[in-house]
Coordinates of C-alpha atoms and ligand atoms in Angstrom, one line a residue:
M1 CA -36.7 -10.7 64.1
I2 CA -34.7 -7.5 63.9
L3 CA -34.8 -4.6 66.5
V4 CA -35.0 -1.2 64.9
T5 CA -34.5 1.9 67.2
G6 CA -35.9 5.3 66.2
G7 CA -38.3 3.6 63.7
C8 CA -41.0 6.4 64.1
G9 CA -38.7 9.0 62.6
F10 CA -38.1 9.9 59.0
I11 CA -35.5 7.3 57.9
G12 CA -36.5 4.7 60.4
S13 CA -40.1 4.6 59.3
A14 CA -39.1 4.4 55.6
F15 CA -36.8 1.5 56.6
V16 CA -39.6 -0.4 58.5
L17 CA -42.2 0.1 55.8
G18 CA -39.8 -1.1 53.1
W19 CA -38.6 -4.0 55.1
L20 CA -42.2 -5.3 55.8
Q21 CA -43.2 -4.7 52.2
D22 CA -40.5 -7.1 51.0
R23 CA -39.8 -9.5 53.8
D24 CA -41.6 -11.8 56.3
E25 CA -39.1 -11.2 59.1
P26 CA -40.8 -9.3 62.0
V27 CA -39.6 -5.9 63.3
L28 CA -39.6 -4.7 66.9
N29 CA -39.5 -0.9 66.9
L30 CA -38.1 0.9 70.0
D31 CA -38.8 4.6 69.9
L32 CA -39.0 7.3 72.6
L33 CA -41.4 9.4 70.5
T34 CA -39.6 12.7 70.9
Y35 CA -40.9 15.7 68.9
A36 CA -39.4 13.9 65.8
G37 CA -41.1 10.5 66.2
H38 CA -44.6 10.0 64.9
P39 CA -46.4 6.6 65.3
G40 CA -48.6 7.7 62.4
N41 CA -45.6 7.3 60.1
L42 CA -46.1 3.5 60.6
Q43 CA -49.9 3.5 60.5
A44 CA -49.8 1.3 57.4
V45 CA -48.3 -1.6 59.4
S46 CA -49.8 -0.9 62.8
G47 CA -52.1 -3.9 62.6
D48 CA -49.5 -6.2 61.0
P49 CA -48.6 -9.1 63.3
R50 CA -45.0 -8.8 62.0
Y51 CA -44.7 -5.3 63.5
L52 CA -44.3 -4.6 67.2
F53 CA -43.9 -1.1 68.8
V54 CA -42.5 -0.3 72.2
R55 CA -42.2 3.3 73.4
G56 CA -38.9 3.7 75.3
D57 CA -35.4 5.1 75.4
I58 CA -32.3 3.4 73.9
G59 CA -30.6 4.7 77.0
D60 CA -32.9 2.7 79.3
Q61 CA -30.5 -0.3 79.6
Q62 CA -32.9 -2.4 81.7
L63 CA -35.7 -2.0 79.2
V64 CA -33.4 -2.9 76.3
E65 CA -32.0 -5.9 78.2
R66 CA -35.6 -7.1 78.8
L67 CA -36.6 -6.6 75.1
L68 CA -33.6 -8.5 73.9
A69 CA -34.2 -11.4 76.3
E70 CA -37.9 -11.5 75.3
H71 CA -37.6 -11.1 71.5
R72 CA -34.1 -12.5 70.7
P73 CA -33.4 -10.4 67.6
R74 CA -30.7 -11.5 65.2
A75 CA -29.8 -7.9 64.4
I76 CA -30.2 -4.3 65.6
V77 CA -30.5 -1.3 63.3
N78 CA -29.8 1.9 65.4
F79 CA -31.5 5.0 63.9
A80 CA -32.5 6.6 67.3
A81 CA -30.9 10.0 67.6
E82 CA -31.3 13.7 67.9
S83 CA -30.8 14.6 64.3
H84 CA -31.2 18.4 63.7
V85 CA -28.0 20.5 63.5
D86 CA -29.7 23.8 64.4
R87 CA -31.3 22.2 67.5
S88 CA -27.9 20.9 68.6
I89 CA -26.6 24.5 68.5
S90 CA -29.4 25.8 70.7
G91 CA -29.6 22.7 73.0
P92 CA -26.6 20.4 72.8
L93 CA -27.2 18.3 75.9
A94 CA -30.0 16.3 74.5
F95 CA -27.6 15.3 71.7
A96 CA -25.0 14.1 74.2
Q97 CA -27.6 12.2 76.1
T98 CA -29.2 10.2 73.3
N99 CA -26.5 10.1 70.6
V100 CA -23.6 9.4 73.0
V101 CA -24.8 8.1 76.3
G102 CA -27.9 6.4 74.7
T103 CA -25.7 4.6 72.1
L104 CA -23.3 3.5 74.8
K105 CA -26.0 2.1 77.0
L106 CA -27.5 0.3 73.9
L107 CA -24.1 -1.2 73.1
E108 CA -23.7 -2.4 76.7
A109 CA -27.1 -4.1 76.7
V110 CA -26.5 -5.6 73.2
N111 CA -23.0 -6.8 74.0
A112 CA -24.2 -8.7 77.1
Y113 CA -27.0 -10.3 75.0
W114 CA -24.7 -11.2 72.1
R115 CA -22.0 -12.8 74.4
A116 CA -24.6 -15.2 75.8
L117 CA -25.9 -16.3 72.3
P118 CA -24.9 -19.8 71.1
A119 CA -21.9 -19.7 68.7
P120 CA -23.8 -19.9 65.4
A121 CA -26.2 -17.1 66.4
Q122 CA -23.3 -15.1 67.7
A123 CA -21.5 -15.4 64.3
D124 CA -24.6 -14.3 62.4
F125 CA -25.5 -11.4 64.7
R126 CA -25.1 -7.8 63.5
F127 CA -25.3 -4.3 65.1
L128 CA -25.8 -1.7 62.4
H129 CA -25.2 1.9 63.5
V130 CA -26.7 4.5 61.2
S131 CA -24.4 7.6 61.1
T132 CA -23.7 10.6 59.1
D133 CA -21.2 12.1 56.7
E134 CA -21.1 15.2 58.9
V135 CA -18.6 13.4 61.2
F136 CA -15.9 14.1 58.5
G137 CA -16.3 17.9 58.7
S138 CA -16.4 20.4 55.8
L139 CA -14.8 20.1 52.3
A140 CA -13.3 22.8 50.1
A141 CA -15.1 23.2 46.7
D142 CA -12.4 21.3 44.8
A143 CA -11.4 18.7 47.5
P144 CA -12.0 15.0 46.9
A145 CA -15.1 13.5 48.4
F146 CA -15.2 11.8 51.8
S147 CA -13.9 8.2 51.7
E148 CA -14.2 5.9 54.7
S149 CA -10.6 6.7 55.8
H150 CA -11.2 10.5 55.8
R151 CA -10.2 12.0 59.2
Y152 CA -13.1 12.6 61.7
E153 CA -13.4 16.4 62.0
P154 CA -16.9 17.1 63.4
N155 CA -17.8 20.8 63.6
S156 CA -21.3 21.0 65.2
P157 CA -22.6 19.6 68.5
Y158 CA -24.7 17.2 66.4
S159 CA -21.8 15.9 64.4
A160 CA -19.5 15.7 67.4
S161 CA -22.2 13.6 69.2
K162 CA -22.5 11.3 66.2
A163 CA -18.7 11.0 65.8
A164 CA -18.5 10.0 69.5
S165 CA -21.1 7.3 69.0
D166 CA -19.2 6.0 65.9
H167 CA -16.1 5.7 68.0
F168 CA -17.9 3.8 70.7
V169 CA -19.3 1.4 68.1
R170 CA -15.8 0.9 66.7
A171 CA -14.4 0.3 70.2
W172 CA -17.1 -2.3 71.0
H173 CA -16.0 -4.2 67.9
H174 CA -12.3 -3.9 68.5
T175 CA -12.4 -4.6 72.3
F176 CA -15.3 -7.0 72.7
G177 CA -15.6 -8.5 69.2
L178 CA -19.3 -7.3 68.7
P179 CA -20.1 -7.7 65.0
T180 CA -20.8 -4.0 64.3
L181 CA -21.4 -2.2 61.0
T182 CA -21.4 1.6 60.7
T183 CA -22.8 3.6 57.8
N184 CA -22.0 7.3 57.1
C185 CA -24.7 8.7 54.9
S186 CA -25.3 12.1 53.2
N187 CA -28.4 14.3 53.3
N188 CA -31.7 12.3 52.9
Y189 CA -34.9 13.7 51.5
G190 CA -38.3 12.1 50.8
P191 CA -41.7 11.5 52.4
R192 CA -42.3 12.0 56.1
Q193 CA -39.3 14.2 56.8
F194 CA -40.1 16.6 59.7
P195 CA -40.4 20.2 58.4
E196 CA -37.5 21.5 60.4
K197 CA -35.1 20.2 57.7
L198 CA -34.4 22.3 54.6
I199 CA -36.5 20.5 51.9
P200 CA -39.7 20.0 53.9
L201 CA -39.4 23.4 55.5
I202 CA -39.1 25.1 52.1
I203 CA -42.1 23.2 50.8
H204 CA -44.1 23.9 54.0
N205 CA -43.4 27.7 53.9
A206 CA -43.8 28.0 50.1
L207 CA -47.3 26.5 50.3
R208 CA -48.2 29.1 53.0
G209 CA -46.7 32.0 51.1
K210 CA -44.1 32.5 53.9
P211 CA -40.4 33.5 53.4
L212 CA -38.1 30.7 52.3
P213 CA -35.1 31.1 54.7
V214 CA -31.7 30.5 53.1
Y215 CA -28.8 30.6 55.4
G216 CA -26.0 33.0 54.4
D217 CA -25.2 33.0 50.7
G218 CA -26.9 29.7 50.0
R219 CA -23.9 28.3 48.2
Q220 CA -23.3 25.6 50.8
V221 CA -23.2 22.2 49.1
R222 CA -24.9 18.9 50.2
D223 CA -25.1 15.5 48.5
W224 CA -28.8 14.5 48.4
L225 CA -30.0 10.9 48.6
H226 CA -33.6 9.7 48.4
V227 CA -34.5 8.0 51.7
D228 CA -35.7 4.8 49.9
D229 CA -32.2 4.5 48.4
H230 CA -30.6 5.0 51.8
C231 CA -32.8 2.2 53.2
L232 CA -31.8 -0.2 50.4
A233 CA -28.2 0.6 51.1
L234 CA -28.7 -0.2 54.8
R235 CA -30.2 -3.5 53.9
A236 CA -27.3 -4.3 51.7
V237 CA -24.8 -3.5 54.5
L238 CA -26.8 -5.5 57.0
A239 CA -26.9 -8.5 54.6
T240 CA -23.3 -8.6 53.4
G241 CA -21.3 -5.8 55.0
R242 CA -18.1 -7.0 56.7
P243 CA -18.3 -6.7 60.6
G244 CA -16.1 -4.0 62.0
E245 CA -16.3 -2.0 58.7
S246 CA -17.9 1.3 57.9
Y247 CA -19.5 2.2 54.6
N248 CA -20.1 5.7 53.1
I249 CA -23.5 6.2 51.4
G250 CA -24.3 9.1 49.1
G251 CA -26.6 10.2 46.3
R252 CA -24.2 11.3 43.6
S253 CA -26.2 14.5 43.7
E254 CA -24.2 17.4 45.0
R255 CA -26.3 20.6 44.9
A256 CA -25.9 24.1 46.4
N257 CA -28.7 25.0 48.8
L258 CA -30.0 27.8 46.6
D259 CA -30.3 25.3 43.7
V260 CA -32.2 22.9 45.8
V261 CA -34.6 25.7 46.9
H262 CA -35.1 26.8 43.3
A263 CA -35.8 23.2 42.2
I264 CA -38.5 23.0 44.9
C265 CA -40.0 26.3 43.8
G266 CA -40.0 25.2 40.1
A267 CA -41.8 22.0 41.0
L268 CA -44.4 23.9 43.0
D269 CA -44.9 26.5 40.2
R270 CA -45.9 23.5 38.0
L271 CA -47.9 21.5 40.5
R272 CA -49.5 24.2 42.7
P273 CA -49.1 27.7 41.1
R274 CA -49.5 30.7 43.5
P275 CA -52.7 32.7 43.2
G276 CA -51.9 35.3 40.6
G277 CA -49.1 33.1 39.1
A278 CA -46.1 34.8 40.8
P279 CA -43.1 32.4 41.1
H280 CA -42.5 30.8 44.5
A281 CA -38.8 31.8 44.1
E282 CA -39.9 35.4 45.0
L283 CA -40.3 34.2 48.5
V284 CA -36.5 33.3 48.9
T285 CA -35.1 35.3 51.8
H286 CA -31.4 35.2 52.8
V287 CA -31.1 35.1 56.6
K288 CA -28.2 35.0 59.0
D289 CA -25.9 32.0 58.5
R290 CA -25.8 29.0 60.8
P291 CA -22.9 29.3 63.2
G292 CA -20.0 27.1 62.1
H293 CA -21.9 26.2 59.0
D294 CA -20.1 23.4 57.0
R295 CA -19.5 24.5 53.4
R296 CA -19.6 21.2 51.5
Y297 CA -20.2 17.5 52.0
A298 CA -19.5 14.9 49.3
I299 CA -19.4 11.1 49.3
D300 CA -17.1 8.7 47.6
D301 CA -19.3 5.6 47.4
G302 CA -16.7 3.4 45.8
K303 CA -16.6 1.0 48.7
I304 CA -20.3 0.2 49.0
A305 CA -20.7 0.2 45.2
G306 CA -17.7 -2.1 44.7
E307 CA -18.1 -4.5 47.6
L308 CA -21.9 -4.6 47.9
G309 CA -23.1 -3.6 44.4
W310 CA -25.3 -0.8 45.8
Q311 CA -25.9 2.4 44.0
P312 CA -28.6 5.1 44.2
R313 CA -31.6 4.6 41.9
V314 CA -33.6 7.8 42.3
G315 CA -32.3 10.8 40.4
F316 CA -32.5 14.2 42.3
E317 CA -35.0 15.9 39.9
E318 CA -37.3 12.9 39.9
G319 CA -37.0 12.5 43.7
I320 CA -37.7 16.2 44.3
R321 CA -40.8 16.1 42.1
G322 CA -42.1 13.0 44.0
T323 CA -41.3 14.5 47.4
V324 CA -43.1 17.8 46.6
Q325 CA -46.1 15.8 45.3
W326 CA -46.1 13.7 48.5
Y327 CA -46.3 16.8 50.7
L328 CA -49.1 18.2 48.5
D329 CA -51.0 14.9 48.9
N330 CA -50.3 14.6 52.7
Q331 CA -51.1 18.0 54.2
A332 CA -53.0 16.2 57.0
W333 CA -49.7 14.6 58.0
V334 CA -48.0 18.0 58.0
E335 CA -50.8 19.5 60.1
S336 CA -50.6 16.6 62.6
V337 CA -46.8 16.9 63.1
T338 CA -46.6 20.7 63.2
S339 CA -48.2 21.1 66.6
G340 CA -47.5 23.7 69.2
S341 CA -44.0 22.5 69.8
Y342 CA -43.2 22.9 66.1
R343 CA -44.5 26.4 66.1
D344 CA -42.3 27.2 69.2
W345 CA -39.2 25.9 67.4
V346 CA -39.9 27.9 64.3
S347 CA -40.4 31.1 66.2
Q348 CA -37.3 30.5 68.3
Q349 CA -35.1 29.6 65.3
Y350 CA -36.2 32.2 62.7
T351 CA -37.6 35.2 64.5
G352 CA -35.2 38.1 64.3
L353 CA -32.7 36.5 62.0
A354 CA -31.3 39.6 60.3
T355 CA -31.4 39.5 56.5
A356 CA -27.9 38.8 55.2
A357 CA -26.2 38.7 51.8
Ligands
NAD1 P1 -35.5 11.8 63.0 O1 -35.1 13.0 63.9 O2 -36.5 12.0 61.9 O3 -35.9 10.6 63.9 C1 -35.3 10.2 65.0 C2 -36.1 9.2 65.7 O4 -35.4 8.7 66.9 C3 -37.5 9.7 66.2 O5 -38.5 8.8 65.9 C4 -37.3 9.9 67.7 O6 -38.5 9.7 68.5 C5 -36.3 8.7 68.0 N1 -35.5 8.9 69.2 C6 -34.9 10.0 69.6 N2 -34.2 9.8 70.8 C7 -34.5 8.6 71.1 C8 -34.1 7.8 72.2 N3 -33.3 8.2 73.2 N4 -34.5 6.5 72.3 C9 -35.3 6.0 71.3 N5 -35.7 6.7 70.3 C10 -35.3 8.0 70.2 O7 -34.1 11.4 62.4 P2 -33.8 10.8 60.9 O8 -33.5 11.9 60.0 O9 -34.7 9.7 60.6 O10 -32.3 10.1 61.2 C11 -32.2 8.8 61.6 C12 -30.8 8.5 61.8 O11 -30.0 8.6 60.6 C13 -30.1 9.4 62.9 O12 -29.2 8.6 63.6 C14 -29.3 10.4 62.0 O13 -28.1 10.8 62.7 C15 -28.9 9.5 60.8 N6 -28.8 10.2 59.5 C16 -29.7 11.1 59.1 C17 -29.6 11.7 57.9 C18 -30.7 12.7 57.3 O14 -30.4 13.3 56.3 N7 -31.8 12.8 58.0 C19 -28.5 11.5 57.1 C20 -27.5 10.6 57.6 C21 -27.7 10.0 58.8
DAU2 O1 -25.3 15.2 55.9 C1 -26.2 14.3 56.7 C2 -27.0 15.2 57.6 O2 -27.9 15.9 56.9 C3 -27.7 14.4 58.7 O3 -26.8 13.7 59.5 C4 -28.6 15.3 59.6 O4 -29.3 14.5 60.5 C5 -29.6 16.1 58.7 O5 -30.3 17.0 59.4 C6 -28.8 16.8 57.6 O6 -28.0 17.9 58.1 P1 -28.0 19.4 57.4 O7 -27.6 20.4 58.4 O8 -27.1 19.3 56.2 O9 -29.5 19.4 57.0 P2 -30.6 20.6 57.0 O10 -31.8 20.2 56.3 O11 -30.8 21.2 58.4 O12 -29.9 21.8 56.1 C7 -29.4 21.5 54.8 C8 -28.7 22.7 54.3 O13 -29.7 23.8 54.2 C9 -27.6 23.2 55.3 O14 -26.6 23.8 54.5 C10 -28.3 24.4 56.1 C11 -29.3 24.9 55.0 N1 -30.6 25.5 55.6 C12 -31.3 24.7 56.5 C13 -32.4 25.2 57.0 C14 -33.2 24.4 58.0 C15 -31.0 26.7 55.2 O15 -30.4 27.4 54.4 N2 -32.2 27.2 55.7 C16 -32.9 26.5 56.7 O16 -34.0 27.0 57.1

């Protein structure tokens, strides 16, 4: 079996659902169920004998040691993290706790387990650490895309914590020989993304006729990848990636934030017109910029494409249409995750942001 951490979140749940759809190998999911983790994301497999869920912290070394001894996984896929940049600005300590200390404790437990495995199982074992392109910092408009050898220059508390975790993973390979793999992926979108992130937040607000907050001038560029493509890339890396290596993953879809917001508005105008027919784009509101806001991310995916034959399948326009449709069809999911704590976050984050630009 494989052990997945953070499997109740956005990408982890897509990974578990895709895995169990295609393969017989069981999955053990260790998730703390923070505000971002929803067991309902995995309702489709909750009765499946190949799926096992344990609520717990990757930083609880004793628990992880016990789970490893009991279930003897052949691989770990580490999704568990605090993942939202804005939250890392207002409360960075949780990011250090889970992303840095948690990953370190997980590595300690996994390394002890791995060292005690018989030689063939040791050789086959993999620890896949799911990281982000944000560790590389910000690119100028005309700069070449991030390759795996780009210097680490994290700018936010979130990216600093992910960079630290990447360095620990690297060190556990270099020092102890643990067969690690690291992936650095660009912005994901798709079903079940928590509506604190740009795309689901814009859909959520637009459907309620609320302002669509665009930070600063909205010309910041991200490279968007459908979550299902990311999960296929992770499976390719797990299957045939070289231990000790890192792989960049991207969507070949660089877009300015304003263009993303307008694409969502256009899809909604067609799928769910506003009463009276006014365009959703009328709701766009420029607000104060994110402190230290990275201007541009872009991925050079030559290594994963060349070595592992992976490339994105879902085009951005098709992916956005499908994502908007998913949120329209799953408003009950949205209602269930946007509880009191979600409303507290929105009011803390957006109330009083002066209109800019
Ligand atoms: P998410 O916030 O939706 O989910 C995180 C999950 O981890 C939640 O289920 C949460 O309950 C769980 N978790 C948090 N702390 C934990 C702990 N201490 N122990 C166990 N579980 C814990 O995040 P996501 O967007 O699905 O991202 C998953 C991973 O992918 C993260 O490591 C993130 O850095 C990375 N990543 C995300 C993106 C993106 O665009 N979302 C892009 C590249 C990389
Ligand atoms: O690049 C990969 C990263 O992508 C992941 O590692 C992170 O976990 C994930 O959250 C994401 O980080 P971003 O900060 O790029 O994503 P977010 O959806 O928060 O913001 C996308 C862009 O939209 C960014 O430039 C900020 C902007 N934005 C965001 C929000 C929430 C707005 O303009 N308004 C908003 O209300």
